[in-house]
Coordinates of C-alpha atoms in Angstrom, one line a residue:
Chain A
X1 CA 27.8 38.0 39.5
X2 CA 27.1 34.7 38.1
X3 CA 23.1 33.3 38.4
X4 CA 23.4 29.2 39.4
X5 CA 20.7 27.2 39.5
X6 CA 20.3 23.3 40.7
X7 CA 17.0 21.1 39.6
X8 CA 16.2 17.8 40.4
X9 CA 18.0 15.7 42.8
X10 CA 20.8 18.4 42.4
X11 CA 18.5 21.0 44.0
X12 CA 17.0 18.5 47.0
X13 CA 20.2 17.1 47.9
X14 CA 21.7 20.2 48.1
X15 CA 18.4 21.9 49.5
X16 CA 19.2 24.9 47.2
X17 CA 17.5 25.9 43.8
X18 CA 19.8 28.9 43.4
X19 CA 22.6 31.1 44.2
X20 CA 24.9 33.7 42.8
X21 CA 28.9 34.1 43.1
X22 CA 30.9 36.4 41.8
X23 CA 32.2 36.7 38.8
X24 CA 36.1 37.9 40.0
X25 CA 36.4 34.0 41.4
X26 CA 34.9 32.0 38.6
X27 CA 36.7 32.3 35.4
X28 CA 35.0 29.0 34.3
X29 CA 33.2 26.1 35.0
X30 CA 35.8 24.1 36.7
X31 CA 36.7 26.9 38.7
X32 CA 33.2 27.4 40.0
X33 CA 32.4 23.8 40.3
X34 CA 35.3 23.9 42.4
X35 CA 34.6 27.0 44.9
X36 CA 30.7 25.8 45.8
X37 CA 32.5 21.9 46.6
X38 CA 34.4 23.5 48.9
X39 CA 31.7 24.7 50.7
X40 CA 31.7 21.6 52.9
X41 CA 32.1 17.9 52.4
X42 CA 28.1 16.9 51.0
X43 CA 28.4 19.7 48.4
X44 CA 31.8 18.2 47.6
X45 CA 29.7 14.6 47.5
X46 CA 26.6 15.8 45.3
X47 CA 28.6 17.7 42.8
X48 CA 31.4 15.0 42.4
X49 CA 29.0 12.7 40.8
X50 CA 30.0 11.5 37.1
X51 CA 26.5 12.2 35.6
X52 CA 26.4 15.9 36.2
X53 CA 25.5 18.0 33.7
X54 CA 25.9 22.1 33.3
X55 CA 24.3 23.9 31.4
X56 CA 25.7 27.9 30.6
X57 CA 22.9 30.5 29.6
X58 CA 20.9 27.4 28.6
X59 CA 23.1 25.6 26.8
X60 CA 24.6 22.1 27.4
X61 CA 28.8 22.8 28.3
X62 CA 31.8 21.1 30.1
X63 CA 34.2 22.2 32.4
X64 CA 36.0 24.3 30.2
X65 CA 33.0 26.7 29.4
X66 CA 34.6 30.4 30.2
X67 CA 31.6 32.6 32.3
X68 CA 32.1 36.1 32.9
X69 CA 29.8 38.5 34.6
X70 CA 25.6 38.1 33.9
X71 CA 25.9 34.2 33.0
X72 CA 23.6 31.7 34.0
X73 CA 24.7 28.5 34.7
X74 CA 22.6 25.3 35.9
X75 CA 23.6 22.0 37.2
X76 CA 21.5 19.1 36.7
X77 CA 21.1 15.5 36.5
X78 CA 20.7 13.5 33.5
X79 CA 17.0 14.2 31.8
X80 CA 14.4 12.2 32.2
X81 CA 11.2 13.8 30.2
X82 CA 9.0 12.8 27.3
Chain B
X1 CA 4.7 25.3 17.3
X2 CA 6.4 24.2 20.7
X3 CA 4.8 24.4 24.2
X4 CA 5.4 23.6 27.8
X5 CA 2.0 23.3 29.8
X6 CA 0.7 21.8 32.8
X7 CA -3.0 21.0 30.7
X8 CA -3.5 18.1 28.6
X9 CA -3.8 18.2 25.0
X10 CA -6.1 16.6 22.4
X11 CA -4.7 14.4 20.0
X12 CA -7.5 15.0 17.2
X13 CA -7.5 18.7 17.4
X14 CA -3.5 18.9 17.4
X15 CA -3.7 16.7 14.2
X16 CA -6.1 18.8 12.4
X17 CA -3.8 22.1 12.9
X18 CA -0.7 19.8 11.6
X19 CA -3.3 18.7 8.5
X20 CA -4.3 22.6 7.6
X21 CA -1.8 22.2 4.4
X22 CA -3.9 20.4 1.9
X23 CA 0.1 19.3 0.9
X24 CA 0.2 17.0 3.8
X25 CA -0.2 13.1 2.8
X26 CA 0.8 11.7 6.2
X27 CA 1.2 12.7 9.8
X28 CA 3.1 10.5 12.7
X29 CA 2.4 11.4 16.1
X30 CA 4.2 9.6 19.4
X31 CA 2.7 10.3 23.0
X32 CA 4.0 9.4 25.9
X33 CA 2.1 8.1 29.0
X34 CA 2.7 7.5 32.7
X35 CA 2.6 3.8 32.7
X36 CA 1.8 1.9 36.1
X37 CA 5.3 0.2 36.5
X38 CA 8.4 1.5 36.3
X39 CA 11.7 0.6 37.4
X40 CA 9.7 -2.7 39.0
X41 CA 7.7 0.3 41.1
X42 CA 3.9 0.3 41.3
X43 CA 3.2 4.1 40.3
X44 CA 0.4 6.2 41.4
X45 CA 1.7 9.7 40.0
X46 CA 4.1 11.6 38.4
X47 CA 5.6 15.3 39.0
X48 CA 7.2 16.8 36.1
X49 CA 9.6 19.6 36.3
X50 CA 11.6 21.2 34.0
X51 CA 14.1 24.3 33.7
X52 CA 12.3 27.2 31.7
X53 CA 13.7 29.0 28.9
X54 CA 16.0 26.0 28.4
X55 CA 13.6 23.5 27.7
X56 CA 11.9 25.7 25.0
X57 CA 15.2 26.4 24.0
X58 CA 16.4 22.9 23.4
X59 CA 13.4 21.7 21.9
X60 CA 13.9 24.5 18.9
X61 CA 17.2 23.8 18.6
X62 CA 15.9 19.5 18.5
X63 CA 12.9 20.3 16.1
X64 CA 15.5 22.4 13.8
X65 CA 18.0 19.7 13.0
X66 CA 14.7 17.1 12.0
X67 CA 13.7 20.0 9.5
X68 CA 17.2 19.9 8.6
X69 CA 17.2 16.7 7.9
X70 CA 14.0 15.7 6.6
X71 CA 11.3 16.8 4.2
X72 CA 8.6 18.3 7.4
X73 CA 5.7 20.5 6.2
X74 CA 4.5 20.9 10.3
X75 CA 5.2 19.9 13.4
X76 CA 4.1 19.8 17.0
X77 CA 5.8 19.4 20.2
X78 CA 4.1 19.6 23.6
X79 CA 5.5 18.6 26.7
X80 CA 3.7 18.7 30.1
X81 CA 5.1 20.2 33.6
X82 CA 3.7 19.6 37.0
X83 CA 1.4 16.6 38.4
X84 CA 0.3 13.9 36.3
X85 CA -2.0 10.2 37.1
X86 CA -1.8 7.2 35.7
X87 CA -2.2 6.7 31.7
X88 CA -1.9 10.7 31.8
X89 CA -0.5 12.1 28.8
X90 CA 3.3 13.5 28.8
X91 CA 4.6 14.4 25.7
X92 CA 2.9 14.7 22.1
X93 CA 5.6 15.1 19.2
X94 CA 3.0 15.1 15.5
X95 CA 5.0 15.6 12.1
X96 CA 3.2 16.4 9.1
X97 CA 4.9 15.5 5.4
X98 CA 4.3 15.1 2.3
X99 CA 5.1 10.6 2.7
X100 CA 5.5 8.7 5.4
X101 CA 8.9 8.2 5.6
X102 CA 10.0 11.4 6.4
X103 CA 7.2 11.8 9.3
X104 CA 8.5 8.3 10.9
X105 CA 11.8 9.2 11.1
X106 CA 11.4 12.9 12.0
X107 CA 9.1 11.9 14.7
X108 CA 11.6 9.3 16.6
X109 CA 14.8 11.3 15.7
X110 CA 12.7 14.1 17.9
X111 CA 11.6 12.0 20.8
X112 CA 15.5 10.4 21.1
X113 CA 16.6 13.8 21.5
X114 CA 14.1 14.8 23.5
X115 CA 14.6 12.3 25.5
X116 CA 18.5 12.8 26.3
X117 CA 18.7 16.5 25.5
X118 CA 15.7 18.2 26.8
X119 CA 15.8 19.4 30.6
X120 CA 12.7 17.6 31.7
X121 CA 12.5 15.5 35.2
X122 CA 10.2 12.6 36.2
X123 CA 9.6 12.6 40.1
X124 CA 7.5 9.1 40.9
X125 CA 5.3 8.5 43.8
X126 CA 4.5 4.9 44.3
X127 CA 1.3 3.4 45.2
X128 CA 3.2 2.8 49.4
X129 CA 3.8 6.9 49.2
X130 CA 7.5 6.7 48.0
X131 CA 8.6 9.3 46.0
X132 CA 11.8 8.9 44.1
X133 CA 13.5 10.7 41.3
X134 CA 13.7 8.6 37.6
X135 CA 16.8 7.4 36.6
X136 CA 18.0 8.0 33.0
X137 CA 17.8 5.1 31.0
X138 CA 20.6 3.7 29.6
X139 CA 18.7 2.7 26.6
X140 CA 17.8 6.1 25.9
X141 CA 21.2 7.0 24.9
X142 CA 22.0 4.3 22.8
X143 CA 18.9 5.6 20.6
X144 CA 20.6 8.4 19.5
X145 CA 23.3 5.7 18.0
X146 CA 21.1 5.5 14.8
X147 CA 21.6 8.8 13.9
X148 CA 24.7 9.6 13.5
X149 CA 25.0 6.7 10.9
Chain C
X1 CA -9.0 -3.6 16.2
X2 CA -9.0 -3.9 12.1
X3 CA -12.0 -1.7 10.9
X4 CA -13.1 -0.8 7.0
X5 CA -15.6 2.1 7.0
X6 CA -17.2 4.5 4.9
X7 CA -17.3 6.8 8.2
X8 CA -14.4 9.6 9.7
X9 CA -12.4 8.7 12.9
X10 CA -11.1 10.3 15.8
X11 CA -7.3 10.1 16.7
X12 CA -7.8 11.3 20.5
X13 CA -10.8 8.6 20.6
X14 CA -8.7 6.2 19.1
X15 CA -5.5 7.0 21.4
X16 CA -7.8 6.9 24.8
X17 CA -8.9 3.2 23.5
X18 CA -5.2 2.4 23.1
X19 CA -3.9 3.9 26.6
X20 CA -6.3 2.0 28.2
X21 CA -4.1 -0.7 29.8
X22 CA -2.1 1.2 32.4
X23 CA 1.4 -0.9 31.3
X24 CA 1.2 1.4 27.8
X25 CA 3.9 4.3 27.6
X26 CA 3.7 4.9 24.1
X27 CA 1.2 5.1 21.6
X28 CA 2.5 5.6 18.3
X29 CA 0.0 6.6 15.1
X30 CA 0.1 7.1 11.5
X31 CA -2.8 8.7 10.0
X32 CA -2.7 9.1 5.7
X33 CA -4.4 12.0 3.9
X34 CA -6.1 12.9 0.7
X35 CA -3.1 15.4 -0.9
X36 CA -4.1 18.3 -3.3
X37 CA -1.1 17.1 -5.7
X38 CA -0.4 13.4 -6.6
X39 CA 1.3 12.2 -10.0
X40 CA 1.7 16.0 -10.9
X41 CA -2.3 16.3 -10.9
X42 CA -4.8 18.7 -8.5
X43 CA -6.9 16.4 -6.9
X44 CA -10.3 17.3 -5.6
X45 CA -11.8 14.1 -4.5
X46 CA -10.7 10.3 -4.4
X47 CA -13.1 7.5 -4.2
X48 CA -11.4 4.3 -2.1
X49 CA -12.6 0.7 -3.1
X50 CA -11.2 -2.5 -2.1
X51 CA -12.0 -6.1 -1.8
X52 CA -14.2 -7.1 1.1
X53 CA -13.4 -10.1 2.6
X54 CA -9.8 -10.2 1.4
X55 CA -9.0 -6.6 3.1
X56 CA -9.6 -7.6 6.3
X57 CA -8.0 -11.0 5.8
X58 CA -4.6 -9.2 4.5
X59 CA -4.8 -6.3 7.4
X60 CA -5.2 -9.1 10.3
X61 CA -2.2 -11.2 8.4
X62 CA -0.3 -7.7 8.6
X63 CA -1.0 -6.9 12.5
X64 CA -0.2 -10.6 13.2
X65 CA 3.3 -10.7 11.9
X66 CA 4.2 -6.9 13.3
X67 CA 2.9 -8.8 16.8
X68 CA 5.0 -11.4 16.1
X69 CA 8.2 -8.7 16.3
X70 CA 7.6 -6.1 18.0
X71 CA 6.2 -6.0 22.0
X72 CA 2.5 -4.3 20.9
X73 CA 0.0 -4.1 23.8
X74 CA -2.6 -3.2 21.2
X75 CA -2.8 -2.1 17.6
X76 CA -5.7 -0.4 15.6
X77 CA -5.9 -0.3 11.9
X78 CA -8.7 1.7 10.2
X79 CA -9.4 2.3 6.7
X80 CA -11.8 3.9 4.9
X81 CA -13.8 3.2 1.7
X82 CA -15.3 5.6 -0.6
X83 CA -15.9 9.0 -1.6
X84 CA -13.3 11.2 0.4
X85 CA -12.5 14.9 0.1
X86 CA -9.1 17.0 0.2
X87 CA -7.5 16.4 3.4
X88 CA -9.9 13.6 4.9
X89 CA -8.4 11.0 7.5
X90 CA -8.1 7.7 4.9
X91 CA -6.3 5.4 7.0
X92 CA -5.0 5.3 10.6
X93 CA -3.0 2.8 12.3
X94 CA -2.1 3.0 16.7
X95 CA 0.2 1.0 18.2
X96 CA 0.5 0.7 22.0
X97 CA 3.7 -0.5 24.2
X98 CA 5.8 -0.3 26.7
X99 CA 8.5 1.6 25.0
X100 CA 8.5 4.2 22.0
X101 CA 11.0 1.4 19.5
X102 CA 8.2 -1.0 19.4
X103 CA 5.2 1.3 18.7
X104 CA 7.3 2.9 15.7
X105 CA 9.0 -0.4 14.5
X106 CA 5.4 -1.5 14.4
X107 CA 3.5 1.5 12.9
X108 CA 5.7 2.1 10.2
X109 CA 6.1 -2.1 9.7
X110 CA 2.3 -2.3 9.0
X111 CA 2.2 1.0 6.8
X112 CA 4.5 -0.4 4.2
X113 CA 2.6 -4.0 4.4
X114 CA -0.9 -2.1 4.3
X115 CA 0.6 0.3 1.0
X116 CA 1.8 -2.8 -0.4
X117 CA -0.8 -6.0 0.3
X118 CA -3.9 -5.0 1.6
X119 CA -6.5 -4.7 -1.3
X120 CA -7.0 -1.2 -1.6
X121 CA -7.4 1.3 -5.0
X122 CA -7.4 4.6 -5.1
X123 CA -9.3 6.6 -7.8
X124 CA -8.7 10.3 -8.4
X125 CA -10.9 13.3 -9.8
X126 CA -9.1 16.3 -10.6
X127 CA -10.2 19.9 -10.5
X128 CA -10.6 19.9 -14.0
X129 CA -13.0 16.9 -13.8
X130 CA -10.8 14.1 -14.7
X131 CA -10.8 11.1 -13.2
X132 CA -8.0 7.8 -13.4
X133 CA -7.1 5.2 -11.0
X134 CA -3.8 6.0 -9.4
X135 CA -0.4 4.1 -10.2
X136 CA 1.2 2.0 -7.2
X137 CA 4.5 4.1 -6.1
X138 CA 7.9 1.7 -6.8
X139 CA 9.3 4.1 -3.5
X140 CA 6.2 1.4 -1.4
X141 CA 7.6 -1.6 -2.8
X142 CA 11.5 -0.5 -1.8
X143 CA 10.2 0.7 1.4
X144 CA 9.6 -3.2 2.3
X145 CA 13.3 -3.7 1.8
X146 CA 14.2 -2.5 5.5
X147 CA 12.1 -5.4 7.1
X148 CA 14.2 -8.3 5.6
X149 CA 17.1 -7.4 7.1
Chain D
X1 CA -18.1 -23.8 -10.9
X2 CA -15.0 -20.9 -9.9
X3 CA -16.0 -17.6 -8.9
X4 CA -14.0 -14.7 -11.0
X5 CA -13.7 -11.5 -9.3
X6 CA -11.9 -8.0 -11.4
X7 CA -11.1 -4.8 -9.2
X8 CA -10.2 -1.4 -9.9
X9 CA -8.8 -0.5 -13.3
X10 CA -9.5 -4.7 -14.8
X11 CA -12.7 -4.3 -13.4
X12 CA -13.4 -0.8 -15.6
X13 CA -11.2 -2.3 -18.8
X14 CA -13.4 -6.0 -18.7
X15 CA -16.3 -3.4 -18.1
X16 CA -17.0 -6.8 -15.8
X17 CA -16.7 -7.2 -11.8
X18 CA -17.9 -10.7 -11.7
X19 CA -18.2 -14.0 -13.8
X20 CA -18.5 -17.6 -13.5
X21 CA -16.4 -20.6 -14.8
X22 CA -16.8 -24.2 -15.4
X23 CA -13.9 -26.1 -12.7
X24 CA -13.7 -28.8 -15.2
X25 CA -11.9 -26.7 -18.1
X26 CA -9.9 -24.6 -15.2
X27 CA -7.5 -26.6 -13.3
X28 CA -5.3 -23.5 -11.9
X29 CA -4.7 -20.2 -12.6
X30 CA -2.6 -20.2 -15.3
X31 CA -5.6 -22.5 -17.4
X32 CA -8.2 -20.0 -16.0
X33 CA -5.7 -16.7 -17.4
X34 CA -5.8 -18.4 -20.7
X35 CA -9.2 -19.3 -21.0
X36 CA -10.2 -15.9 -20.4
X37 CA -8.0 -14.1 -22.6
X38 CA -9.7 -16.1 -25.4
X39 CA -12.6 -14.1 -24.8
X40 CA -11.6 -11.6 -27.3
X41 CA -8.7 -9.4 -28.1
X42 CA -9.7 -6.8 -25.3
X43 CA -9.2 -9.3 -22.5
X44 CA -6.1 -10.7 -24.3
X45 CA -4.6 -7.2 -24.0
X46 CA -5.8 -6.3 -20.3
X47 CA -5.0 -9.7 -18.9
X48 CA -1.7 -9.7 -20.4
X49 CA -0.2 -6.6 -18.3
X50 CA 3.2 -8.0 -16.3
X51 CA 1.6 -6.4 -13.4
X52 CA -1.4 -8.3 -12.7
X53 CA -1.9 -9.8 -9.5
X54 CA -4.1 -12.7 -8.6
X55 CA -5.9 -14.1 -5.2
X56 CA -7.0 -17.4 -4.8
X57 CA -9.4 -17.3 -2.1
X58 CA -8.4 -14.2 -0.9
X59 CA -4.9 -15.0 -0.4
X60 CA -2.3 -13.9 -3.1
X61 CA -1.4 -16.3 -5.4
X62 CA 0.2 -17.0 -8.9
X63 CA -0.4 -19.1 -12.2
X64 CA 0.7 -22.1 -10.5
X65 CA -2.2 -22.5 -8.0
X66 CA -4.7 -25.3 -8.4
X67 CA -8.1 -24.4 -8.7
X68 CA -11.4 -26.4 -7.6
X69 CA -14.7 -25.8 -7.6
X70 CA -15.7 -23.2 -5.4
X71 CA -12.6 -21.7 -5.3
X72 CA -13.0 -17.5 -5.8
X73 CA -10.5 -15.8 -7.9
X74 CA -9.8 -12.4 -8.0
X75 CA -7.7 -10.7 -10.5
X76 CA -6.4 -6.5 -10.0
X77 CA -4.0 -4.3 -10.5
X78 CA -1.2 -3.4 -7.8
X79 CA -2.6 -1.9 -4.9
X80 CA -2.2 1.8 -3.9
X81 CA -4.8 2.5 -0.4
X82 CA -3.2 4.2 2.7

């Protein structure tokens, strides 16, 4: 299984601070960007924005980032601390 | 040292734990505030939150490349989660080094990363009850510009 | 607030005076420190004299032109006179602004004035007793070099 | 009469902080320098160092500035506080 999370406006738009999906139908990051945007059309709205960013097992990625079973990914608006 | 907390720090006592060297000739430190007006909004409060494990992670990774970079004896980052007022303190970044020079330019190369790198986000409410998420400024980015010269 | 004193001072005192307008974001300070090694010698104590009248004349001259380039909501500038120990606070300067450029533009701005103009001398004692005025640094004068352009 | 301040390392060398000069036989600095390393061969030697610097009234000046009565001068070495 594959851990995602959503903060920020990610997680109140989408009313969902986490989730898991298997691991057999996400390969990588586009793959699974893909699946949960077909969920229905205002997933496919909120996670079509340009400024989203993922992060795998903490660290900033792209699309091309391969998961495999155990990996957490998060999606996330741009930062706004400090 | 690195640390995440909802309680507020003291600048004096944070300084005199980046001073315990008796190498240190100069120590920089930035804080951050919740200011009144932002994004032409009258602001009341601030909620902060932040994804754990990756914000401690990125700010390692942040304070790393300055110690890469410069001549840093100690250095300090503490970043605040949860509700904050008005003139609150945010964010204290304190470098100690031997001159100034390094402790300048380790302390803004932090907080420009920081700023863009470290998953941290600023919920506003207004003084009329809105409550709206921060937009990224664009400015922000173009910070980082300097470095890579 | 330009202040020469034989007494200590407190950053977190010092940063709650410069927060105090709500517009502030950033507060940016620069505090300098007595160092056990300078010039290759062990220093145990350093006694600061300066110029009265002329110091504070040079340090408002310094705060004047860094407010004529930078957006400062206020500025402090303390120094102290006298006998100091290893690791005692010797000078501190806090700028407050809307954004963290101006408060650093401006902090490290006055520094390399303040190293440079402000009528200051530093006089050493060593662990073995000796005791000589220190050299000015050619690295303070260069340092001014960045402001010109 | 000119008022003639020495700091730091001029002061210890002249083994003097303070002295007094006739306006009349010290029209600007560089008369003033020159009367004063007359004094002896000590104060020849220590006012001669390329890196003396000189206030006029508490602004930083150089041999060229006119001098009148009242006037306080301060000669010392470069500075080095911060």
């Amino acid at each position: 299984m594959i851990k995602v999370l959503f903060f920020a406006q990610i997680r109140d738009q989408l009313a969902t601070s986490e989730l898991r999906m298997p691991s057999s139908e996400n390969h990588n990051i586009e793959m699974l960007l893909s699946n949960l945007k077909a969920r229905d059309s205002h997933w496919q709205t909120v996670l079509s924005k340009t400024n989203l960013l993922v992060a795998v097992n903490q660290t900033i990625s792209n699309e091309n980032s391969a998961l495999q079973s155990g990996d957490e990914v998060a999606f996330f608006p741009p930062v706004t601390g400090g | 040292m690195i640390k995440v907390q909802t309680t507020d720090f003291n600048l004096q006592a944070e300084h005199d734990k980046l001073r315990e060297k008796s190498s240190v000739g100069a120590v920089v430190t930035f804080s951050g505030l919740v200011r009144d007006i932002n994004q032409g909004k009258e602001v009341s409060s601030l909620t902060l939150e932040h994804y754990p494990g990756m914000t401690e992670k990125s700010l390692t990774k942040i304070v790393e490349q300055a110690k890469s970079r410069w001549n840093i004896i100690d250095c300090t980052v503490i970043h605040r989660i949860g509700e904050l007022k008005l003139s609150d303190q945010i964010v204290f970044v304190g470098i100690a080094s031997l001159h100034r020079q390094d402790a300048f330019a380790a302390c803004e190369f932090i907080m420009d990363y920081l700023k863009t790198e470290a998953p941290f986000w600023k919920k506003e409410s207004t003084t009329d009850n809105e409550s709206y998420w921060v937009d990224a400024r664009e400015g922000d980015l173009k910070a980082l510009n300097k470095w890579s010269k």
